[in-house]
Amino acid sequence: MYDTKAIMRKAFRISKVRNESAIRIRVPGGHLDAAHLSVIRELAETFGNGTVHLTTRQGYEIPGVKLTDLGAISRHMAEMIADIEVACGVVLESPEDGYPAAGTRNVCACIGNRVCRFANFDTTALARKIEQAIYPNHTHLKVAITGCPNDCIKAHLHDIGIVGTVVPEYDPSRCIGCEACLDNCKKKITNALSFEDFAITRDEDYCLRCGECILKCPTGAFSRGKKLYRILLGGRTGKRNPRLAQTFVENATQDIVLGICRNLHRFIATYIDQSKAKEHMGYIIDRTGFDTFKSFVLEGLTLGPDVKVVQPTNPGYVYPRRP
Amino acid sequence: MMKTLRLDNEQAENAFRAIADDYTVVAPKRCAGRGRFSDTDLTTYETVESLGEIEFSAKTYFSAKSVLLPIREVMFSFNRGEAEEVRTSMPPTIVFLRACDIHALAVLDAMFLEHGGREDCYYARRRENMICFLLECPGPFDECFCVSMGTSRTKDYAVFIRPEAEGYAAEIMDDRFERYFPFGDRAHVAPRFSEEDPIPVALPRHVEASLFADASWKEYSQRCIACGRCNTSCPTCTCFTVQDIPAADDRDSPTRQRIWSSCQVKDFSLLAGNHDFRLAHGDKMRYRVLHKITDFAKTFGLPMCVGCGRCDIVCPEYISMRKCIETINTICRRGAEVG
């Protein structure tokens, strides 16, 4: 009567309530034109039970809709989902049929520099570009973007996490030696700064490029240099072996971030274990080894001298299997 | 002889270029991406080459005081025990200033030229080569209180230039600059000055030492983070420290530099024997505010604060100078009532 797999591929849910579904709406970067909310409200009140759930991945989920209504629902929300995706540069060929894929999950982002003082870049804008690089696609992949190393979006729990960093530029002729940068770095971050001969030196080996020295400086002696990105790899939740991601690429440009994102699905498609329902990327890398992953996703990219590629080594936490 | 005229854009830029050939010109400029927060601009004083670069409509984050008082100024160099005075000379420099910032020069002059009957030679050498061009204030910015402080109007400028819908209007007060403007129509041009403060401020006439004990300062201790931005942006804060700083390649030949300091940052009031008399942030703030509005005037006869409002704008904790003055007035009134 219903093809559950086809329904789920369109991002609808198979509910625990017989004959019911839930609508799921992608919001890349978690930022939406408020005008779309009226459509979300209409969907909830016309087809659902009048409530809306904010998903763990910054989308909307509208529960209590009938499986028989999915066609009408798809037509009702066609214009909205097409608009949201077009803002990312993704053109849906037939939005009146609903979403073309659900495997690659909504790209999450913290609020970024449109609002936050700590953020080192516009996370929403990058989330939209990454949406274009990885969606639509049926393979399971989670990407999150965070504006600074505070990692409020928890990019460390994603297959790919993008952390915005900034190179602090120091002009000693503007420094008054108040040590506000140093005291803060020592107390809160990695103690990467030292003060000698009435000037600050920054230890590149320890600096996380979070940019807090720039925020603290009362004279602008520290100012914003290049925006660079740290790409985290291998984070996940899940039953067996949850794991925090670790640095994969340090000092990446936005082109490198997008290049790697574009290459991910080719790696997954080549090595995925088809016998499993939806093998996650992290487990595929565990099988193929890091070097295979690296050579696939860095293919065709020019890295430049400052870019460092690192092998994550965190085995994560393992719930033992009974022998 | 005063001359007033209107110029089209090309005439104005030509005049400006000719001036910039003879003078260094420092003016407000919107510097893209230089803001503290990512993807924000910083409007601050910079050397400019054309009129088009000048930001006429926004207030600068930092004042222009670094033209006269560089953040770090080398006073002496030492060469293996021999000391030599460094005589840095500033080329003739035009600075575009608002009325309040021109009044701030009177505060700096009082300190560096008049106080103690002796000129500060480093300041004096720069000051004599500095010329003020006026930026007008058709209305106050939100944080301004120059009218209250009596600093909203000035005649102390060489040239006034205003961008208009088409071209520029100019008023030349200083004969030296007439030759740069051999064209344009004579027209009525007068700078507009702010007429009313958004929130007027009245300075207390007399402050009792009992004010120090008021609970308000404890409240400010909770709010103020002692970052010193109020000092570094202020057009009249001039505290400095003196440091001997070794050269990178020759540790035996340091230079003696005077470097901006701030009464808000750590160790400012640290004395020998590890005594520090102002540790609480509220106490530091009280010291700054009273210096600005009453203590300086006792020595120099004019308040130090010119009401530019920068300390309000730059404060990350939204602490307001105007509000603090109001608080002090309230404490004084309460004290007077109690007797």
XYZ file of C-alpha atoms in Angstrom:
662
model
C 0.000 0.000 0.000
C 2.889 2.396 0.843
C 6.525 2.194 -0.213
C 8.092 3.179 3.112
C 11.588 3.446 1.696
C 10.421 5.762 -1.091
C 8.577 7.871 1.478
C 11.627 8.165 3.714
C 13.833 9.022 0.752
C 11.659 12.116 0.368
C 12.448 13.091 3.979
C 9.040 12.109 5.319
C 8.989 9.950 8.417
C 7.228 6.649 9.009
C 5.497 7.342 12.307
C 4.815 4.926 15.148
C 1.174 5.843 14.609
C -0.231 3.599 11.884
C -0.939 5.487 8.632
C 0.725 8.626 9.905
C 3.834 10.475 8.798
C 5.685 13.664 9.651
C 6.885 16.383 7.303
C 10.521 17.370 7.576
C 11.844 20.645 6.236
C 15.520 21.344 5.658
C 16.816 24.669 6.869
C 20.450 24.825 5.708
C 22.464 26.821 8.217
C 19.442 26.964 10.497
C 18.504 30.413 9.207
C 15.260 31.079 7.435
C 13.282 33.953 5.953
C 10.484 34.524 8.449
C 7.969 34.539 5.580
C 8.366 30.757 5.326
C 6.985 30.355 8.835
C 3.478 31.081 7.604
C 3.743 28.100 5.250
C 5.041 25.911 8.081
C 2.088 27.011 10.187
C -0.375 26.280 7.361
C 1.108 22.797 6.897
C 0.825 22.064 10.621
C -2.718 23.347 10.895
C -4.017 21.967 7.589
C -2.315 18.571 7.446
C -0.784 17.979 10.865
C -1.952 18.135 14.475
C -1.251 21.839 14.826
C 2.182 21.441 16.425
C 5.710 21.889 15.080
C 8.863 20.228 16.370
C 12.271 21.913 16.084
C 14.554 19.081 15.062
C 17.988 18.270 16.441
C 19.373 19.296 13.043
C 17.788 22.755 12.915
C 14.949 21.759 10.637
C 11.197 21.681 11.196
C 9.218 18.522 11.726
C 5.444 18.643 11.464
C 3.910 15.555 13.074
C 0.498 13.960 12.768
C 0.042 14.122 8.989
C -1.700 11.343 7.080
C 0.280 9.174 4.683
C -2.568 9.644 2.193
C -1.939 13.414 2.218
C 1.768 13.296 1.310
C 1.061 14.164 -2.334
C -1.037 17.182 -1.407
C 1.521 18.200 1.225
C 4.352 18.022 -1.299
C 2.445 20.301 -3.658
C 1.579 22.693 -0.826
C 5.169 23.117 0.273
C 6.766 22.977 -3.197
C 7.322 26.707 -3.538
C 8.787 27.021 -0.047
C 11.271 24.150 -0.277
C 12.294 25.265 -3.773
C 12.919 28.801 -2.438
C 14.941 27.575 0.523
C 17.090 25.363 -1.690
C 17.503 27.965 -4.446
C 18.940 30.298 -1.819
C 21.680 27.631 -1.515
C 22.076 27.261 -5.249
C 20.294 23.901 -5.272
C 17.659 23.657 -7.989
C 14.997 21.049 -7.203
C 13.837 19.570 -10.502
C 10.313 18.752 -9.366
C 9.650 20.358 -5.960
C 5.958 19.459 -6.236
C 7.105 15.870 -5.598
C 8.788 16.897 -2.326
C 12.466 16.519 -1.498
C 14.535 14.416 -3.912
C 16.721 12.914 -1.131
C 17.054 12.677 2.634
C 20.286 10.731 3.280
C 22.558 13.726 3.389
C 21.231 15.582 6.393
C 20.493 19.236 6.883
C 23.696 21.268 7.197
C 23.672 22.764 10.695
C 25.320 25.988 11.703
C 25.606 28.196 14.741
C 24.291 31.717 14.299
C 27.707 32.928 13.139
C 28.902 36.452 12.573
C 25.530 37.827 11.566
C 24.928 38.117 15.306
C 27.620 36.521 17.476
C 30.647 38.547 18.573
C 32.898 35.477 18.744
C 32.101 34.150 15.279
C 34.869 34.438 12.721
C 32.706 34.213 9.615
C 29.200 33.996 8.155
C 28.256 30.407 8.991
C 24.858 30.621 7.286
C 26.429 31.617 3.993
C 28.911 28.727 4.142
C 26.176 26.286 5.185
C 24.268 27.228 2.058
C 27.330 26.709 -0.149
C 27.953 23.317 1.480
C 24.304 22.381 0.958
C 24.921 22.980 -2.728
C 28.098 20.859 -2.606
C 26.507 17.814 -0.944
C 22.752 17.843 -1.586
C 20.645 16.123 -2.933
C 22.246 12.797 -2.099
C 20.986 9.557 -0.626
C 24.080 8.630 1.358
C 24.051 9.340 5.049
C 26.264 12.296 5.879
C 26.198 14.914 8.620
C 27.976 18.230 8.347
C 27.943 21.088 10.838
C 29.527 24.506 10.799
C 30.591 26.580 13.736
C 31.765 30.186 13.737
C 34.623 29.774 16.208
C 36.446 27.106 18.220
C 33.825 27.342 20.989
C 31.951 24.923 18.727
C 28.444 25.734 19.909
C 26.941 23.687 17.073
C 28.911 20.627 18.256
C 30.742 20.142 14.991
C 32.884 17.654 16.920
C 29.944 15.224 16.760
C 29.674 15.328 12.973
C 31.227 13.377 10.107
C 32.589 16.703 8.911
C 32.781 19.736 11.160
C 33.851 23.148 9.919
C 35.319 25.517 12.521
C 35.848 29.157 11.609
C 39.212 30.589 12.640
C 41.042 33.837 12.068
C 44.724 34.651 11.900
C 45.347 37.371 14.484
C 47.598 40.076 13.094
C 49.645 41.925 15.662
C 50.939 45.447 15.222
C 53.352 46.116 18.101
C 53.276 49.857 17.379
C 49.638 49.886 18.574
C 50.195 47.710 21.661
C 49.981 49.348 25.082
C 51.037 46.239 26.966
C 47.833 45.869 28.963
C 48.083 42.091 28.532
C 44.307 41.699 28.251
C 44.872 39.317 25.320
C 47.440 37.300 27.237
C 45.437 37.052 30.465
C 42.386 35.875 28.549
C 44.300 33.341 26.460
C 45.957 31.998 29.580
C 42.727 31.731 31.534
C 40.356 30.507 28.846
C 42.255 29.161 25.875
C 45.728 27.664 25.336
C 48.144 30.197 26.848
C 49.569 30.795 23.382
C 50.702 34.353 24.100
C 53.711 35.665 25.950
C 54.895 39.160 26.770
C 58.548 40.063 26.438
C 60.257 43.373 25.822
C 56.861 45.030 26.094
C 55.432 43.165 23.121
C 53.268 40.110 22.610
C 54.502 37.012 20.834
C 52.059 34.388 19.673
C 53.065 30.744 19.644
C 51.693 29.359 16.386
C 51.994 25.819 17.701
C 49.482 26.494 20.453
C 47.271 29.255 19.018
C 43.800 27.984 18.103
C 43.121 31.108 16.001
C 39.891 31.684 17.896
C 40.358 35.454 17.595
C 39.696 36.292 21.243
C 42.909 38.342 21.446
C 41.373 40.582 18.774
C 38.170 40.870 20.791
C 40.059 41.816 23.948
C 42.498 44.366 22.527
C 41.562 47.954 23.458
C 43.682 49.584 20.760
C 43.277 47.331 17.743
C 46.899 46.138 18.015
C 45.432 42.715 17.270
C 43.302 42.793 14.159
C 41.675 40.287 11.844
C 43.872 38.629 9.266
C 42.929 35.765 6.976
C 39.811 33.725 7.639
C 40.796 30.087 7.709
C 38.894 26.938 8.556
C 39.647 23.874 10.634
C 38.010 20.777 9.179
C 37.123 18.156 11.745
C 36.641 14.556 10.755
C 35.060 11.481 12.204
C 32.701 12.696 14.877
C 29.523 10.745 15.502
C 26.965 9.647 17.997
C 25.274 6.265 17.606
C 24.992 3.160 19.720
C 28.227 1.273 19.365
C 31.079 3.683 19.096
C 30.363 7.371 19.649
C 33.379 9.533 18.963
C 34.513 13.125 19.019
C 35.898 14.376 15.754
C 39.492 15.544 15.486
C 41.304 17.937 13.227
C 41.703 16.649 9.684
C 42.741 19.852 7.896
C 44.125 22.966 9.567
C 44.216 26.398 7.872
C 41.913 25.427 5.010
C 40.529 28.113 2.746
C 36.837 28.123 1.906
C 37.684 26.647 -1.516
C 39.351 23.678 0.173
C 36.352 23.220 2.500
C 33.966 23.156 -0.446
C 36.295 20.987 -2.548
C 36.482 18.358 0.183
C 32.704 18.440 0.674
C 32.178 17.892 -3.054
C 34.476 14.838 -2.988
C 32.836 13.133 -0.003
C 30.072 11.311 -1.843
C 32.442 9.821 -4.402
C 34.420 8.271 -1.545
C 31.263 7.005 0.134
C 29.819 5.610 -3.108
C 33.070 3.771 -3.850
C 33.514 2.100 -0.480
C 30.107 1.839 1.159
C 29.030 -1.612 2.335
C 25.810 -2.021 0.359
C 24.669 -4.876 2.586
C 24.022 -2.398 5.387
C 20.981 -0.146 5.376
C 22.931 3.087 5.501
C 26.559 2.751 6.486
C 27.818 6.015 7.945
C 30.933 7.648 6.564
C 32.914 7.285 9.784
C 32.557 3.502 9.748
C 33.555 3.409 6.082
C 36.761 5.317 6.904
C 37.371 2.900 9.775
C 37.351 0.093 7.202
C 39.254 1.743 4.329
C 41.825 3.517 6.483
C 42.554 7.218 6.634
C 44.956 7.324 3.681
C 42.360 6.058 1.224
C 39.877 8.601 2.475
C 42.467 11.349 2.275
C 43.527 10.589 -1.281
C 39.888 10.528 -2.427
C 38.720 13.738 -0.806
C 41.833 15.821 -1.451
C 41.941 14.868 -5.112
C 42.113 17.848 -7.406
C 42.665 20.334 -4.574
C 45.629 22.676 -4.254
C 46.407 22.912 -0.575
C 49.015 25.650 -0.304
C 51.955 25.815 2.111
C 50.028 26.732 5.292
C 47.535 23.885 5.044
C 48.205 20.962 7.346
C 46.553 17.581 6.922
C 46.382 15.500 10.079
C 45.193 11.974 10.763
C 42.531 11.813 13.459
C 43.392 9.119 15.962
C 40.527 9.193 18.437
C 39.057 5.673 18.700
C 36.015 7.018 20.485
C 34.107 5.297 23.232
C 33.249 1.684 22.525
C 30.343 -0.206 24.004
C 31.753 -3.739 24.014
C 30.083 -6.456 21.916
C 29.324 -9.611 23.734
C 31.784 -12.260 22.523
C 39.913 87.114 4.888
C 37.318 84.399 5.062
C 36.244 82.928 1.736
C 33.228 80.713 1.135
C 32.474 78.801 -2.006
C 30.820 75.807 -3.634
C 32.811 73.382 -5.735
C 31.886 70.564 -8.027
C 33.403 67.162 -7.273
C 36.289 67.560 -9.694
C 37.225 71.014 -8.409
C 37.058 69.798 -4.840
C 39.205 66.723 -5.534
C 41.741 68.851 -7.435
C 41.946 71.298 -4.556
C 42.302 68.411 -2.116
C 45.025 66.758 -4.164
C 46.978 70.003 -4.283
C 46.648 70.298 -0.502
C 47.628 66.651 -0.037
C 50.782 67.339 -2.083
C 51.859 69.876 0.529
C 50.405 68.346 3.689
C 49.802 64.982 5.238
C 46.030 64.721 5.626
C 44.533 62.620 8.411
C 40.768 62.124 8.408
C 38.018 59.710 9.383
C 38.022 56.745 7.053
C 35.865 53.649 6.955
C 38.355 50.784 6.902
C 36.701 47.685 5.488
C 37.122 44.539 7.594
C 39.198 46.277 10.260
C 36.445 46.107 12.873
C 36.855 44.066 16.047
C 34.097 41.669 15.002
C 34.327 39.624 11.850
C 33.144 41.287 8.623
C 32.771 44.679 10.298
C 34.400 47.950 9.365
C 36.299 50.353 11.580
C 35.833 54.074 11.137
C 39.008 55.643 12.402
C 41.638 58.264 11.647
C 43.879 57.382 8.732
C 46.023 59.201 6.201
C 43.894 59.945 3.146
C 44.805 60.899 -0.401
C 41.431 62.048 -1.697
C 38.250 63.682 -0.413
C 36.264 60.668 -1.535
C 38.066 58.517 1.045
C 36.843 60.649 3.936
C 33.946 59.377 6.042
C 32.068 62.602 6.759
C 28.962 61.164 8.362
C 30.108 58.675 11.032
C 31.906 59.250 14.293
C 35.318 57.613 14.564
C 35.877 54.764 17.042
C 39.275 56.134 18.074
C 39.988 59.837 18.400
C 42.714 61.604 16.449
C 44.964 62.006 19.490
C 47.528 59.536 18.155
C 48.530 62.199 15.606
C 49.946 64.244 18.485
C 50.591 61.407 20.912
C 51.624 58.260 19.075
C 50.684 55.071 20.919
C 54.409 54.398 21.200
C 56.817 57.280 20.943
C 60.589 56.865 21.104
C 62.024 59.553 23.366
C 65.635 58.461 23.689
C 67.903 55.913 22.186
C 70.750 54.422 24.147
C 73.853 53.316 22.415
C 76.140 51.413 24.737
C 75.403 53.767 27.614
C 75.192 56.954 25.514
C 71.722 58.484 25.580
C 70.449 60.495 22.645
C 67.199 62.405 22.384
C 65.157 61.295 19.416
C 63.837 64.308 17.567
C 61.087 62.905 15.414
C 59.546 65.601 13.294
C 55.998 65.465 12.009
C 55.440 66.883 8.526
C 52.765 69.616 8.345
C 49.611 67.659 8.984
C 45.958 68.524 8.460
C 43.487 66.705 10.683
C 39.733 66.702 10.033
C 38.043 67.133 13.408
C 34.572 67.685 14.814
C 34.020 70.627 17.176
C 34.313 68.466 20.307
C 37.620 67.027 19.130
C 38.969 70.521 18.409
C 38.045 71.433 22.001
C 39.900 68.291 23.117
C 43.091 69.880 21.787
C 42.713 72.604 24.427
C 42.808 69.872 27.084
C 45.910 68.296 25.558
C 47.567 71.713 25.200
C 46.837 72.515 28.844
C 48.598 69.330 29.871
C 51.518 69.209 27.469
C 52.229 72.874 26.729
C 51.120 74.866 29.765
C 51.250 72.656 32.808
C 54.215 73.307 35.078
C 55.366 76.150 32.876
C 57.294 73.808 30.634
C 56.458 72.455 27.197
C 56.612 68.786 26.414
C 58.972 68.976 23.446
C 57.678 65.826 21.739
C 54.100 67.070 21.852
C 55.036 70.661 20.996
C 56.941 69.647 17.856
C 53.903 67.839 16.535
C 51.368 70.355 17.715
C 52.972 73.271 15.874
C 52.731 71.347 12.629
C 49.089 70.370 13.046
C 46.257 72.212 11.289
C 42.568 71.601 11.970
C 39.960 71.260 9.246
C 36.416 71.189 10.550
C 33.912 68.374 10.166
C 30.444 69.717 10.830
C 27.762 68.090 12.977
C 24.358 68.808 11.450
C 22.903 67.019 14.451
C 24.162 65.057 17.430
C 24.942 61.358 17.356
C 23.002 59.323 19.932
C 25.803 59.410 22.516
C 26.868 63.065 22.113
C 26.695 65.568 24.941
C 28.915 68.315 23.562
C 26.259 71.006 23.982
C 26.181 70.292 27.720
C 29.970 70.395 27.826
C 30.170 73.654 25.864
C 32.217 72.029 23.115
C 29.658 71.906 20.332
C 30.796 75.043 18.505
C 34.196 76.281 17.368
C 35.852 78.870 15.177
C 39.232 77.300 15.639
C 39.791 75.738 12.241
C 41.558 76.585 9.001
C 39.088 75.177 6.506
C 35.627 73.713 6.668
C 34.501 71.312 3.933
C 31.096 69.712 3.622
C 29.978 67.196 1.002
C 26.686 68.207 -0.609
C 24.221 66.472 -2.902
C 26.312 67.835 -5.783
C 29.923 68.651 -4.993
C 31.211 70.300 -1.850
C 30.819 73.528 0.110
C 33.859 75.098 1.709
C 34.721 77.893 4.050
C 38.352 78.978 4.105
C 39.290 80.724 7.338
C 43.053 80.521 7.018
C 44.610 82.601 4.208
C 47.297 79.973 3.631
C 44.686 77.737 2.060
C 43.026 80.272 -0.266
C 45.421 79.517 -3.073
C 44.191 75.931 -3.240
C 40.684 77.146 -4.073
C 41.077 79.428 -7.114
C 37.619 78.514 -8.395
C 34.047 78.003 -7.325
C 31.162 80.344 -6.673
C 31.080 82.552 -3.696
C 28.182 81.387 -1.672
C 26.922 81.483 1.852
C 28.568 78.547 3.602
C 28.625 78.098 7.347
C 29.153 74.914 9.292
C 26.234 73.535 11.250
C 26.820 72.616 14.854
C 24.827 70.364 17.110
C 22.237 72.485 18.949
C 20.848 70.060 21.486
C 22.054 66.930 23.242
C 19.862 63.830 23.006
C 20.297 63.549 26.788
C 21.628 66.749 28.399
C 24.194 66.398 31.174
C 24.988 68.749 34.050
C 28.341 68.427 35.790
C 28.358 68.446 39.579
C 29.850 71.658 41.006
C 31.357 70.068 44.030
C 31.994 66.467 44.960
C 32.507 65.322 48.536
C 34.949 62.548 49.317
C 32.049 60.715 50.978
C 30.922 59.928 47.442
C 33.638 57.262 47.363
C 31.719 55.134 49.838
C 28.528 55.068 47.791
C 27.208 51.639 46.830
C 26.972 52.658 43.161
C 30.668 51.971 42.687
C 30.196 48.412 43.922
C 27.497 48.026 41.304
C 29.871 49.365 38.641
C 32.482 46.858 39.885
C 30.047 44.128 38.874
C 29.552 45.621 35.429
C 32.878 47.130 34.357
C 35.478 44.667 33.016
C 38.358 47.193 33.173
C 39.242 46.735 29.515
C 40.380 50.328 29.018
C 38.512 50.984 25.779
C 37.058 54.150 27.313
C 40.629 55.439 27.708
C 42.053 54.376 24.364
C 39.164 55.892 22.409
C 39.036 59.109 24.471
C 40.351 62.279 22.820
C 41.728 63.595 26.129
C 43.110 60.534 27.954
C 46.865 60.853 27.803
C 48.303 58.650 30.535
C 51.438 56.873 29.485
C 54.049 54.529 30.838
C 57.758 54.819 30.075
C 59.641 51.694 29.110
C 63.161 50.885 27.987
C 62.735 48.407 25.192
C 65.734 46.502 23.834
C 66.287 46.369 20.092
C 65.779 42.887 18.695
C 69.318 42.654 17.356
C 71.157 44.527 20.103
C 69.958 44.089 23.640
C 72.468 46.616 24.949
C 70.964 49.449 22.868
C 67.401 49.951 24.019
C 65.117 52.822 23.225
C 63.172 54.655 25.892
C 59.565 54.835 24.763
C 56.497 56.392 26.189
C 53.531 54.181 25.596
C 49.840 54.858 26.146
C 48.471 53.485 29.340
C 45.020 53.293 30.848
C 43.785 53.887 34.392
C 41.422 50.950 33.894
C 43.864 48.159 33.068
C 45.734 45.986 35.527
C 48.773 47.308 37.381
C 48.128 50.945 36.402
C 48.167 52.058 40.017
C 50.615 49.432 41.238
C 53.246 51.004 43.480
C 56.543 49.880 44.938
C 55.992 47.369 47.692
C 53.134 45.849 45.715
C 50.610 48.424 46.881
C 47.694 48.965 44.553
C 45.087 51.454 45.703
C 42.498 50.895 43.052
C 41.820 47.245 42.477
C 38.018 47.215 42.241
C 36.807 48.038 38.748
C 34.205 50.431 40.132
C 36.947 52.345 41.945
C 38.954 52.644 38.754
C 35.879 53.871 36.972
C 35.125 56.433 39.670
C 38.702 57.706 39.388
C 38.373 58.115 35.620
C 34.979 59.753 35.660
C 35.816 62.199 38.454
C 39.082 63.087 36.743
C 37.168 63.817 33.566
C 34.444 65.935 35.120
C 35.872 67.589 38.264
C 39.489 66.837 39.223
C 41.170 67.956 36.016
C 39.247 71.221 36.131
C 40.618 71.979 39.593
C 44.122 72.198 38.146
C 43.475 73.395 34.624
C 40.225 75.342 34.808
C 38.356 73.332 32.192
C 36.713 69.917 32.329
C 38.666 67.136 30.699
C 35.605 65.524 29.157
C 34.437 67.122 25.902
C 31.247 65.078 25.566
C 32.230 63.240 22.386
C 30.473 60.111 23.669
C 33.142 57.677 22.418
C 33.479 55.971 25.826
C 29.770 55.156 25.665
C 30.054 53.815 22.129
C 33.073 51.589 22.702
C 32.076 50.147 26.085
C 31.324 46.434 25.653
C 29.323 46.493 28.892
C 27.118 49.414 27.842
C 28.356 51.566 30.714
C 27.422 55.150 29.979
C 29.440 58.209 30.984
C 26.241 60.282 30.911
C 24.477 57.844 33.194
C 27.449 57.794 35.560
C 27.494 61.603 35.788
C 23.776 61.446 36.523
C 24.474 58.895 39.274
C 27.126 61.178 40.783
C 24.655 64.082 40.717
C 22.084 61.953 42.510
C 24.600 60.963 45.188
C 25.609 64.640 45.624
C 21.984 65.770 45.934
C 21.256 63.037 48.447
C 24.346 64.111 50.417
C 23.216 67.752 50.386
C 19.765 66.811 51.648
C 21.182 64.787 54.503
C 23.482 67.709 55.193
